[in-house]
Short mmCIF file of C-alpha atoms and ligand atoms in Angstrom, two decimals:
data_model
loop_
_atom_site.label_atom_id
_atom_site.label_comp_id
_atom_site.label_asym_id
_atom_site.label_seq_id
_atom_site.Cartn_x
_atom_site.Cartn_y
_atom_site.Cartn_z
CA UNK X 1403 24.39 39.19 -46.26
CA UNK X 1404 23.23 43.01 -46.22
CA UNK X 1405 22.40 42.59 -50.09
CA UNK X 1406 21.11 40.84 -52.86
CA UNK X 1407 21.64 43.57 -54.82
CA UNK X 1408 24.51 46.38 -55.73
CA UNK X 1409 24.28 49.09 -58.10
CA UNK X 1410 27.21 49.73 -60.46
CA UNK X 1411 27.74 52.95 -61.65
CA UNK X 1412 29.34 54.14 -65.10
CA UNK X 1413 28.71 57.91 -66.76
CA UNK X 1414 25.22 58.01 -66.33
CA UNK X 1415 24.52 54.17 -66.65
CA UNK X 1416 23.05 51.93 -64.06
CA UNK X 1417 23.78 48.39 -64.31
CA UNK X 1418 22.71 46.16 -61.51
CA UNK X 1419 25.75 43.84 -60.79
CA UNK X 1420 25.64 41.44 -57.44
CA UNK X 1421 28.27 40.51 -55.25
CA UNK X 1422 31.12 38.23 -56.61
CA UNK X 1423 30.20 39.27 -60.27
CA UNK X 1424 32.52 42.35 -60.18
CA UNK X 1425 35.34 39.91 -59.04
CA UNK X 1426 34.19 37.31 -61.53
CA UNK X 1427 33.69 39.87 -64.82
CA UNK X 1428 37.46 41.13 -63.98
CA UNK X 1429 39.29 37.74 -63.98
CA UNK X 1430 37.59 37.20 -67.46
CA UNK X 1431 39.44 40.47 -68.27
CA UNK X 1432 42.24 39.60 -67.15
CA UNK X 1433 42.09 36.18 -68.88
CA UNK X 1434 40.56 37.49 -72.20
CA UNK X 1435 41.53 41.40 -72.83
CA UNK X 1436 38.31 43.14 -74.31
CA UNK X 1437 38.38 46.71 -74.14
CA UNK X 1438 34.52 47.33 -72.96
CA UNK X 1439 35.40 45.07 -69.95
CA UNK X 1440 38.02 47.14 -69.45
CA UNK X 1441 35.90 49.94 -68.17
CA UNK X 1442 34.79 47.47 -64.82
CA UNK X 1443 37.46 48.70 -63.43
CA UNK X 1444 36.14 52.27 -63.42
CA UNK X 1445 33.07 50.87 -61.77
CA UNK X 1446 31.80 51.88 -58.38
CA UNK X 1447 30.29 49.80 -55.96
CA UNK X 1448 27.87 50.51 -53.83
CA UNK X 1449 25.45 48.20 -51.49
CA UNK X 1450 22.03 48.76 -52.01
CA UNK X 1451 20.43 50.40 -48.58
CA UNK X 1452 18.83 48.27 -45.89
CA UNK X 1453 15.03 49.26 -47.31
CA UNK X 1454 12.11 47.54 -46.76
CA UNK X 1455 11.97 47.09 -50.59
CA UNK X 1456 15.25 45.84 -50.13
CA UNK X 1457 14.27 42.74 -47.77
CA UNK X 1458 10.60 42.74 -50.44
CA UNK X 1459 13.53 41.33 -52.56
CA UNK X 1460 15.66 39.44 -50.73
CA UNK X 1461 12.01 37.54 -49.44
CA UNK X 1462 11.42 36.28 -52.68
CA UNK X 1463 12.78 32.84 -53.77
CA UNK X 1464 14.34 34.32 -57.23
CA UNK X 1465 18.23 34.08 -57.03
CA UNK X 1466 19.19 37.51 -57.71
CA UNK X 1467 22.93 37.08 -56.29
CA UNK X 1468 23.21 34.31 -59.18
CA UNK X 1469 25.19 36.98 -62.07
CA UNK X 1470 23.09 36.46 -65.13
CA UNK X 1471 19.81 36.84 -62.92
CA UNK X 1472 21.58 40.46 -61.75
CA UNK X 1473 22.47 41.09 -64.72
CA UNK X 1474 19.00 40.38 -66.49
CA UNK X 1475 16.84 42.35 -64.71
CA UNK X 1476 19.49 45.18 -64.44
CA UNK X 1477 20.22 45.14 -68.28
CA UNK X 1478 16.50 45.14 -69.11
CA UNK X 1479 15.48 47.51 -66.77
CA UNK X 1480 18.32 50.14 -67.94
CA UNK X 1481 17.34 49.32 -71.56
CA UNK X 1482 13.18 49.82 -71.27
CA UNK X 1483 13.77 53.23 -69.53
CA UNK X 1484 15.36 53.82 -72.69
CA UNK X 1485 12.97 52.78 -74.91
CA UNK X 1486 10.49 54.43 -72.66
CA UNK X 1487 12.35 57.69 -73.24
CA UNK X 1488 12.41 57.79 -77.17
CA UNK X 1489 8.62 56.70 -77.65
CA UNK X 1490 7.71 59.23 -75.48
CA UNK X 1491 10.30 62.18 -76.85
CA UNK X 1492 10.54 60.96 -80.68
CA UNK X 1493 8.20 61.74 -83.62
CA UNK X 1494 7.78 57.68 -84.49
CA UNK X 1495 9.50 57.23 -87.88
CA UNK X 1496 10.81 53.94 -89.19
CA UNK X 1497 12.93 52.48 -91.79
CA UNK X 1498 12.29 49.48 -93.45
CA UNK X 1499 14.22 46.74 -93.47
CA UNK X 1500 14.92 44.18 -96.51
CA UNK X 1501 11.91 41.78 -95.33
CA UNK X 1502 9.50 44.92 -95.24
CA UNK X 1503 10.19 45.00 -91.20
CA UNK X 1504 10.20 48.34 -89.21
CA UNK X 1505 12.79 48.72 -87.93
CA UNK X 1506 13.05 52.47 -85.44
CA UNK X 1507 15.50 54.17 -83.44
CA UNK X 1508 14.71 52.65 -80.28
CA UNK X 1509 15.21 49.11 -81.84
CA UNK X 1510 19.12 50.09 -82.52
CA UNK X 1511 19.36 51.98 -79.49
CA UNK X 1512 18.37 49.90 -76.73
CA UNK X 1513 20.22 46.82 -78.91
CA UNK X 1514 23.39 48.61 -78.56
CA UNK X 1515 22.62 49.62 -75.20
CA UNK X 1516 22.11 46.00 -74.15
CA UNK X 1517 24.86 44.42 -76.47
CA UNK X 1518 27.33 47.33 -74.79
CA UNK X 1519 26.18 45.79 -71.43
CA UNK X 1520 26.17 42.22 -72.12
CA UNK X 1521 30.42 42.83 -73.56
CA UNK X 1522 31.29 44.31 -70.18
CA UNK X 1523 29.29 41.80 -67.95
CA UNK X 1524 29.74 38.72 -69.85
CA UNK X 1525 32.54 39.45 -72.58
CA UNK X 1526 32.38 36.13 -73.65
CA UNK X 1527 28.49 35.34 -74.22
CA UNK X 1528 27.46 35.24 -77.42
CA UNK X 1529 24.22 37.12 -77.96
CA UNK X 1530 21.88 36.39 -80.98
CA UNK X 1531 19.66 40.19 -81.81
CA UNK X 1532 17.29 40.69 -84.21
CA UNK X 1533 19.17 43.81 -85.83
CA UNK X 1534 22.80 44.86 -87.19
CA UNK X 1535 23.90 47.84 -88.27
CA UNK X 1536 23.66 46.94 -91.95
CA UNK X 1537 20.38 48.87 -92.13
CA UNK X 1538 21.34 52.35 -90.16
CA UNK X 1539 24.51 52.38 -92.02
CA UNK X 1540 22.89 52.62 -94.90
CA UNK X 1541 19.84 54.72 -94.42
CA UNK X 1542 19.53 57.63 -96.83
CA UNK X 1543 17.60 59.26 -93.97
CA UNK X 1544 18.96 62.31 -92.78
CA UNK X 1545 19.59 62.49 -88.77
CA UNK X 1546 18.87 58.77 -87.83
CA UNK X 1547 22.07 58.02 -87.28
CA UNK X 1548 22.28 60.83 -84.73
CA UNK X 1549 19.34 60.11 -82.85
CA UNK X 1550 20.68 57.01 -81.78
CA UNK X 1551 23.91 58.23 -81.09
CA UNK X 1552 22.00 60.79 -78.85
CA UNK X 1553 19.50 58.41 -77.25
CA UNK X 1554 22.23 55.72 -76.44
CA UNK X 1555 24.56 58.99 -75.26
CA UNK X 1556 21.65 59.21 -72.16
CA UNK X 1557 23.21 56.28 -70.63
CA UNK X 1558 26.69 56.06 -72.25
CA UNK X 1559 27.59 60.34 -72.33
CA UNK X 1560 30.83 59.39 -74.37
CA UNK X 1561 29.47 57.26 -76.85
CA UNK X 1562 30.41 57.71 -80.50
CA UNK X 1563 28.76 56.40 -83.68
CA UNK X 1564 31.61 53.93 -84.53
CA UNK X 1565 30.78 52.40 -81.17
CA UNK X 1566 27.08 51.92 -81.45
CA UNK X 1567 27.80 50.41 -85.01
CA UNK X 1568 29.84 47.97 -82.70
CA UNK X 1569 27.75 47.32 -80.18
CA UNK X 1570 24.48 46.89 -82.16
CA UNK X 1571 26.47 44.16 -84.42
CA UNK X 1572 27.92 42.36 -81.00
CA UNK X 1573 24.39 40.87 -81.37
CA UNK X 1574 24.84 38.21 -84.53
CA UNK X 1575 22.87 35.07 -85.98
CA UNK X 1576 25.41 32.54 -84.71
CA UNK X 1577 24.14 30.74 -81.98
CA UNK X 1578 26.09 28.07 -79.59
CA UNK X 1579 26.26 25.89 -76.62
CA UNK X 1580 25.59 29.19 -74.42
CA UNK X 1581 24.17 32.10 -75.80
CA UNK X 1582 21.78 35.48 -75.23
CA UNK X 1583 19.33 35.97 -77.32
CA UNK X 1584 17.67 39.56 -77.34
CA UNK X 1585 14.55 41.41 -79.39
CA UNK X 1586 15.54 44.83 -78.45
CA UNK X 1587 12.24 45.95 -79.51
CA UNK X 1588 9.79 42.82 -79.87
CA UNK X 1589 6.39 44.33 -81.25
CA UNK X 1590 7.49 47.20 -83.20
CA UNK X 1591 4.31 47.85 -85.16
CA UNK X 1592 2.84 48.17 -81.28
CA UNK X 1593 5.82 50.52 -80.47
CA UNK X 1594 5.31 52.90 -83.28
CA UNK X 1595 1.08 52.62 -82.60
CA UNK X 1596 1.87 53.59 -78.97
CA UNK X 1597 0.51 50.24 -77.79
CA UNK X 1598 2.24 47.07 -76.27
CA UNK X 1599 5.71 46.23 -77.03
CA UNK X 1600 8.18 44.56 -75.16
CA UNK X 1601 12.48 44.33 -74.49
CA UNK X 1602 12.89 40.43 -74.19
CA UNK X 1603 15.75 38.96 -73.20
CA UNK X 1604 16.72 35.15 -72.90
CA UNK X 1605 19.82 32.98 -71.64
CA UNK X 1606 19.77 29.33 -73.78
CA UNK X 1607 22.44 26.61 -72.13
CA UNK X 1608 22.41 23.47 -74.61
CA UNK X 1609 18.77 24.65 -76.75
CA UNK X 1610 17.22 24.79 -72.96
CA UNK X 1611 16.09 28.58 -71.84
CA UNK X 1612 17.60 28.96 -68.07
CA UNK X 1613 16.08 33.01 -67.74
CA UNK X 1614 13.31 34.29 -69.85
CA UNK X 1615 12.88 37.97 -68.96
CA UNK X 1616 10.29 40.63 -70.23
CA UNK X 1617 10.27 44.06 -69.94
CA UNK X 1618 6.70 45.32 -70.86
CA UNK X 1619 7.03 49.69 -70.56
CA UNK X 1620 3.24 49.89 -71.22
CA UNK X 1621 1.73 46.91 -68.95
CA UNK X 1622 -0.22 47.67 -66.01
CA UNK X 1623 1.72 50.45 -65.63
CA UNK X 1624 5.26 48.90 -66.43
CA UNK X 1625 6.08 45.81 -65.32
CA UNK X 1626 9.74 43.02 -65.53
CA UNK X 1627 9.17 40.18 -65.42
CA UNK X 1628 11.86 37.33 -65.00
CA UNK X 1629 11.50 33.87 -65.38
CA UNK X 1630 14.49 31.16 -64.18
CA UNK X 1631 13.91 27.85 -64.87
CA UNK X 1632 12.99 25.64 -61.45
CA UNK X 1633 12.98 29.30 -59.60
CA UNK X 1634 9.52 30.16 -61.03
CA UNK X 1635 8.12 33.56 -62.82
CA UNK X 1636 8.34 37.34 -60.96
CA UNK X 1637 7.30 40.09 -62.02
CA UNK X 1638 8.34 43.78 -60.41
CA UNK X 1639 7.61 47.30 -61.31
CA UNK X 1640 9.62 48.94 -63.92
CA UNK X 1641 9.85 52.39 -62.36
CA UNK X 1642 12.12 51.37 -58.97
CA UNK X 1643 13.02 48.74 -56.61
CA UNK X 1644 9.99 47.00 -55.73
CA UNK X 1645 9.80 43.85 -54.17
CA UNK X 1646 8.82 40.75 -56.61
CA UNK X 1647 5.65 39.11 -56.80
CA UNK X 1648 5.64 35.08 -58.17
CA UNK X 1649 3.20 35.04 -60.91
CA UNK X 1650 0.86 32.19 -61.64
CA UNK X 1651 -1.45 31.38 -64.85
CA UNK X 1652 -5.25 31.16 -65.00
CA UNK X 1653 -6.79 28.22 -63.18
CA UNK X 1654 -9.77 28.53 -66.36
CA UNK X 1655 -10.60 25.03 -67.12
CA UNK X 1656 -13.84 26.13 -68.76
CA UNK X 1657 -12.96 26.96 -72.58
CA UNK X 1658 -16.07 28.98 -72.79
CA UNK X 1659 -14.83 31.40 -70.12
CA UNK X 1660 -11.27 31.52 -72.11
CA UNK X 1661 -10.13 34.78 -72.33
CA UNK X 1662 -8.21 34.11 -76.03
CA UNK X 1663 -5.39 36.66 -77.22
CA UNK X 1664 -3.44 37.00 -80.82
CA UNK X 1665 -1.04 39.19 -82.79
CA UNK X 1666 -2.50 42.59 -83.67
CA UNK X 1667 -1.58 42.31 -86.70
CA UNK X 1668 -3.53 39.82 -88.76
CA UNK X 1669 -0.76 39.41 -91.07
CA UNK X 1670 0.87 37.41 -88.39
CA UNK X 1671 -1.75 35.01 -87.82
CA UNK X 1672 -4.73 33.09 -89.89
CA UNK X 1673 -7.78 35.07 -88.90
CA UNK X 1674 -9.98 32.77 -90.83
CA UNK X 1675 -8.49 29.44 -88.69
CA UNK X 1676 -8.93 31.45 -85.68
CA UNK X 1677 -12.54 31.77 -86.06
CA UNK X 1678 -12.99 27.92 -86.94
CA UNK X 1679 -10.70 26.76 -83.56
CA UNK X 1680 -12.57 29.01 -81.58
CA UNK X 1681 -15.90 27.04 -82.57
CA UNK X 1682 -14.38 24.53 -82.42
CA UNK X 1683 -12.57 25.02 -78.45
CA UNK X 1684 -16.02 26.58 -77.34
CA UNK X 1685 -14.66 29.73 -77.21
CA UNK X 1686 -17.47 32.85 -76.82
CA UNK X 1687 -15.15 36.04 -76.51
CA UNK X 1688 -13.35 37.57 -79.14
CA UNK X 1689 -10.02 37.44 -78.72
CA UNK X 1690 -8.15 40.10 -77.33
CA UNK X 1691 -5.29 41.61 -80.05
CA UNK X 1692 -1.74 42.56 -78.79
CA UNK X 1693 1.84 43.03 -79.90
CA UNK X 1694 4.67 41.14 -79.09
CA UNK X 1695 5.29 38.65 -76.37
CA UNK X 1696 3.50 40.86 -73.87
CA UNK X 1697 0.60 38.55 -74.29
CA UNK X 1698 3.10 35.81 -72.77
CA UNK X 1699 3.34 37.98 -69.81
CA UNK X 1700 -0.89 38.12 -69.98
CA UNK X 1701 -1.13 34.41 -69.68
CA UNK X 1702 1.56 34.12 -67.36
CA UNK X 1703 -0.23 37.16 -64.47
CA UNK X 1704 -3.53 34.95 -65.23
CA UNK X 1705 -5.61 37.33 -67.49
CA UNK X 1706 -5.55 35.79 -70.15
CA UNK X 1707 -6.03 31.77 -70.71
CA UNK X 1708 -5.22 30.65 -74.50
CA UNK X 1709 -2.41 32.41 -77.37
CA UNK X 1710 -2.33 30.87 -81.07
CA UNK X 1711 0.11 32.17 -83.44
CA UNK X 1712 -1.10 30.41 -86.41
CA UNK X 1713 0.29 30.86 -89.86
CA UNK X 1714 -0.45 33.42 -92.04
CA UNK X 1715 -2.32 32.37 -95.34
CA UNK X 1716 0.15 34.46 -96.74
CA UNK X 1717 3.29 33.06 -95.04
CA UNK X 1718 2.49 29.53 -94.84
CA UNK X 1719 6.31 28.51 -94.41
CA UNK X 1720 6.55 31.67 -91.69
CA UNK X 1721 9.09 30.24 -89.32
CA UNK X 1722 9.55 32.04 -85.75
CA UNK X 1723 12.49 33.97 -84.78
CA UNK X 1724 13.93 32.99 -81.64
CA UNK X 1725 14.30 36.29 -79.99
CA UNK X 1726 10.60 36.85 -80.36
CA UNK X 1727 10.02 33.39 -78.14
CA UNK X 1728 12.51 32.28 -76.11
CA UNK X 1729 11.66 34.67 -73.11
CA UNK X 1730 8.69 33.83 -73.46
CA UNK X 1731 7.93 30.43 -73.41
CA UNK X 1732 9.90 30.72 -69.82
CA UNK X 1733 7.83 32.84 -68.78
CA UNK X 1734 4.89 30.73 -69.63
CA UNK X 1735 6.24 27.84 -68.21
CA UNK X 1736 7.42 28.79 -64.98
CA UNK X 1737 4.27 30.28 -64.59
CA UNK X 1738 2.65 26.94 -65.06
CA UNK X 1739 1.73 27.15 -68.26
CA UNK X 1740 2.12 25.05 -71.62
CA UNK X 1741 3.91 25.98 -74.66
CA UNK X 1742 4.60 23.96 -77.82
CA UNK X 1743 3.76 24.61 -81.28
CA UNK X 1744 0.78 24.05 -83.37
CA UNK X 1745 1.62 19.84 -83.81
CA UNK X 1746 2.52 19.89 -79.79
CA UNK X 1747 5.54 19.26 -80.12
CA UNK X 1748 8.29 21.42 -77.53
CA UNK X 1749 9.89 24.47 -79.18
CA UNK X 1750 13.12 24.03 -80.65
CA UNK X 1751 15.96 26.54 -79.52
CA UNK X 1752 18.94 24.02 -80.22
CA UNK X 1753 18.52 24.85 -84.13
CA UNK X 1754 19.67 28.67 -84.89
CA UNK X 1755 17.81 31.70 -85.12
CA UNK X 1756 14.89 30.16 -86.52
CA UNK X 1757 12.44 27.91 -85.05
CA UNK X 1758 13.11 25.67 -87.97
CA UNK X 1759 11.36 22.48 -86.04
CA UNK X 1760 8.29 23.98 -84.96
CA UNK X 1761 5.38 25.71 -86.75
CA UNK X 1762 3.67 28.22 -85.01
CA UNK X 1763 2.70 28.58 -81.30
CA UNK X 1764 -0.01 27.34 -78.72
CA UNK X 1765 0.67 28.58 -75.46
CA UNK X 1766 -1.80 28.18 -72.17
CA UNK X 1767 -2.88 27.91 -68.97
CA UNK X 1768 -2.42 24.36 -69.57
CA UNK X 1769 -5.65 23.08 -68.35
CA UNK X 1770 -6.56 24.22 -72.13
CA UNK X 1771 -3.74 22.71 -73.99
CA UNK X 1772 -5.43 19.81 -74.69
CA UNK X 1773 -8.63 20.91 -76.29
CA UNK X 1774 -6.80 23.80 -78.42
CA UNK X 1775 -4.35 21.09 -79.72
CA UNK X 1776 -7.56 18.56 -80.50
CA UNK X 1777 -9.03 21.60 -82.61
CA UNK X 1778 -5.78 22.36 -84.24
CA UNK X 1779 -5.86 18.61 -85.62
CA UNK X 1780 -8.96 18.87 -86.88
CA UNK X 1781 -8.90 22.81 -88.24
P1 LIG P 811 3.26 39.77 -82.67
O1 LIG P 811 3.01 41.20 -82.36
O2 LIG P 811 2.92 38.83 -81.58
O3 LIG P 811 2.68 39.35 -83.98
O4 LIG P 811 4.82 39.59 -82.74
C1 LIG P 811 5.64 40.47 -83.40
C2 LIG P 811 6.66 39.64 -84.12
O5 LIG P 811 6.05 38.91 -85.16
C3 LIG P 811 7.72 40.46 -84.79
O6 LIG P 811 8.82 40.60 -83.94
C4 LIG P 811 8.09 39.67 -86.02
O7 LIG P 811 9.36 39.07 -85.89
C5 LIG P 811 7.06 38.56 -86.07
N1 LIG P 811 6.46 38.39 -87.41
C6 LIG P 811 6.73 39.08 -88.52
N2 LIG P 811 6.03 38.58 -89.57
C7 LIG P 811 5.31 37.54 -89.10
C8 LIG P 811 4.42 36.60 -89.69
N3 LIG P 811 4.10 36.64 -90.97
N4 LIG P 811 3.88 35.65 -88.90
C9 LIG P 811 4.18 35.61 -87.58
N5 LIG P 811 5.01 36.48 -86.98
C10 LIG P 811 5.59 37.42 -87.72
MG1 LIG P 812 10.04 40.68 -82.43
#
């Protein structure tokens, strides 16, 4: 085949479909009427030239004909230019949602974007997002609404506010047998700082992750990353079709040398327990603070070794959400890394939104999972 690749074309929006998935998406039309999928029919397809980029890709071992691999990197990709766009051209304001959350226009935008994406692709998925429109329906704040009308209108020129409202809530809290689970904007705090934040995406057959994928705007320049489970962790530049590169963790078997990361936020962690494991591990560095699962991707490119998320003294029954680890811990793993929580034991995804068997996260190069889970025992 020419291909691994095809570019779809819609309005102004860019979703990367591969061979057979047109064919496929329009015999689930056909057998199950939605009017999103509907509009595949307006769709244009178009190989993807014979570059060299183009065989970068088709060298790698990633299946990128396989539709939900396509459609991944594709989505995410459409989605963090998005995101990209309204950090850079919006004054950062943010509501706040019932739990104290911030929630901004970016986080509804690029969730409607992607829940808009995932109806005409996969009309069938369920997908599991951290927002609905509960909160922007009812914001006394003047002009929000419009902004993300306007910012989702970029990709989708005819969308209207009804729609977004209906797109944003195609994302619920019910999981299943097969199911997408999306943080739209994963790190939101880091978003509205200007630091780290990340568009994570994740495909769960039977509480298993199959494709973890990370899109990280404001690491090393922009950078995807996609894991699929037995197909190994890639990572490829943001900005335009470069070739991917497998990614590998740390070989650091020296815990002294670790190169230790945690949330920004100490709210989200035990700063105190953190000090006390490190003494413990033989840890000498500080550890390095970042938002959002972009220190996944960290561990997973090999800069960093070692990731607690401890409990908060505040939040001692703080359960994880499992859009902000399901991408994730793929990506860790098929990096060949190790990720369970703080007991050891494997995270959970079988259970509903929250990580309601697990508490807290170690995640490493492996070669260190033994020695942080020893400390955790004893701290
Ligand atoms: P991070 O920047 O790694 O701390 O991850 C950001 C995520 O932490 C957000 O998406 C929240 O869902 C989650 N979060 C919020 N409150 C807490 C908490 N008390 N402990 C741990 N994580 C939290
Ligand atoms: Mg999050």
């Amino acid at each position: 085949m020419l291909y691994q690749l095809s570019y779809a074309h819609h309005g102004n929006s860019r979703i990367v479909v591969c061979p057979g998935a047109e064919e496929q998406a329009k015999q689930r039309t056909i057998d199950h009427p939605n009017p999103l999928a509907q509009e595949l029919k307006t769709w244009n397809l178009k190989p993807a030239p014979s570059t060299p980029e183009c065989e970068k890709i088709m060298g790698t071992m990633i299946d990128l004909d396989h539709p939900e691999i396509g459609f991944a990197v594709g989505a995410l990709n459409e989605a963090a230019q998005l995101a990209k766009r309204i950090q850079r051209k919006m004054a950062p304001t943010a509501l706040t949602k019932e739990d104290k959350s911030p929630v901004t226009v970016a986080d509804f935008a690029v969730q409607a974007l992607l829940g808009r994406s995932l109806a005409m692709a996969f009309p069938e998925d369920i997908l599991v997002a951290e927002e609905d429109s509960a909160t922007l329906r009812g914001t006394p704040q003047q002009g929000i609404q419009n902004q993300v009308v306007e910012s989702v209108a970029h990709s989708v020129p005819d969308a209207t506010l009804e729609q977004v409202y209906q797109w944003i809530d195609r994302g619920g809290k019910e999981s299943g047998h097969r199911f997408w689970t999306l943080d739209p904007i994963d790190g939101t705090k880091g978003f509205l700082r200007g630091d780290q934040y990340v568009v994570a995406l994740a495909l769960v057959v039977k509480g298993e992750v199959q494709i973890g994928a990370l899109a990280c705007p404001n690491l090393g320049g922009g950078s995807l990353i996609i894991a699929v489970r037995g197909q190994g962790c890639w990572r490829t530049h943001l900005t335009g079709p470069e070739g991917f590169e497998k990614l590998r963790v740390s070989t650091c078997e020296d815990p002294a040398q670790a190169r230790l990361l945690r949330s920004f936020e100490a709210e989200h962690t035990n700063v105190g327990q953190m000090d006390a494991l490190m003494q413990a591990i033989g840890v000498s560095a500080q550890p390095v603070l970042m938002d959002s699962q972009a220190k996944y991707a960290v561990l997973a490119e090999g800069t960093g070794d070692l990731l607690f998320r401890l409990l908060s003294p505040a939040y001692p029954d703080y359960r994880e959400k499992i859009w902000d680890q399901a991408a994730g811990s793929l990506v860790i793993e098929e990096a060949g890394g190790q990720i369970t929580d703080l007991d050891g034991k494997r995270l959970d995804f079988s259970v509903g939104p929250l990580l309601t068997q697990n508490r807290g996260v170690v995640a490493s190069n492996g070669h260190l999972h033994e020695a942080a889970l020893k400390a955790l025992r004893a701290h």
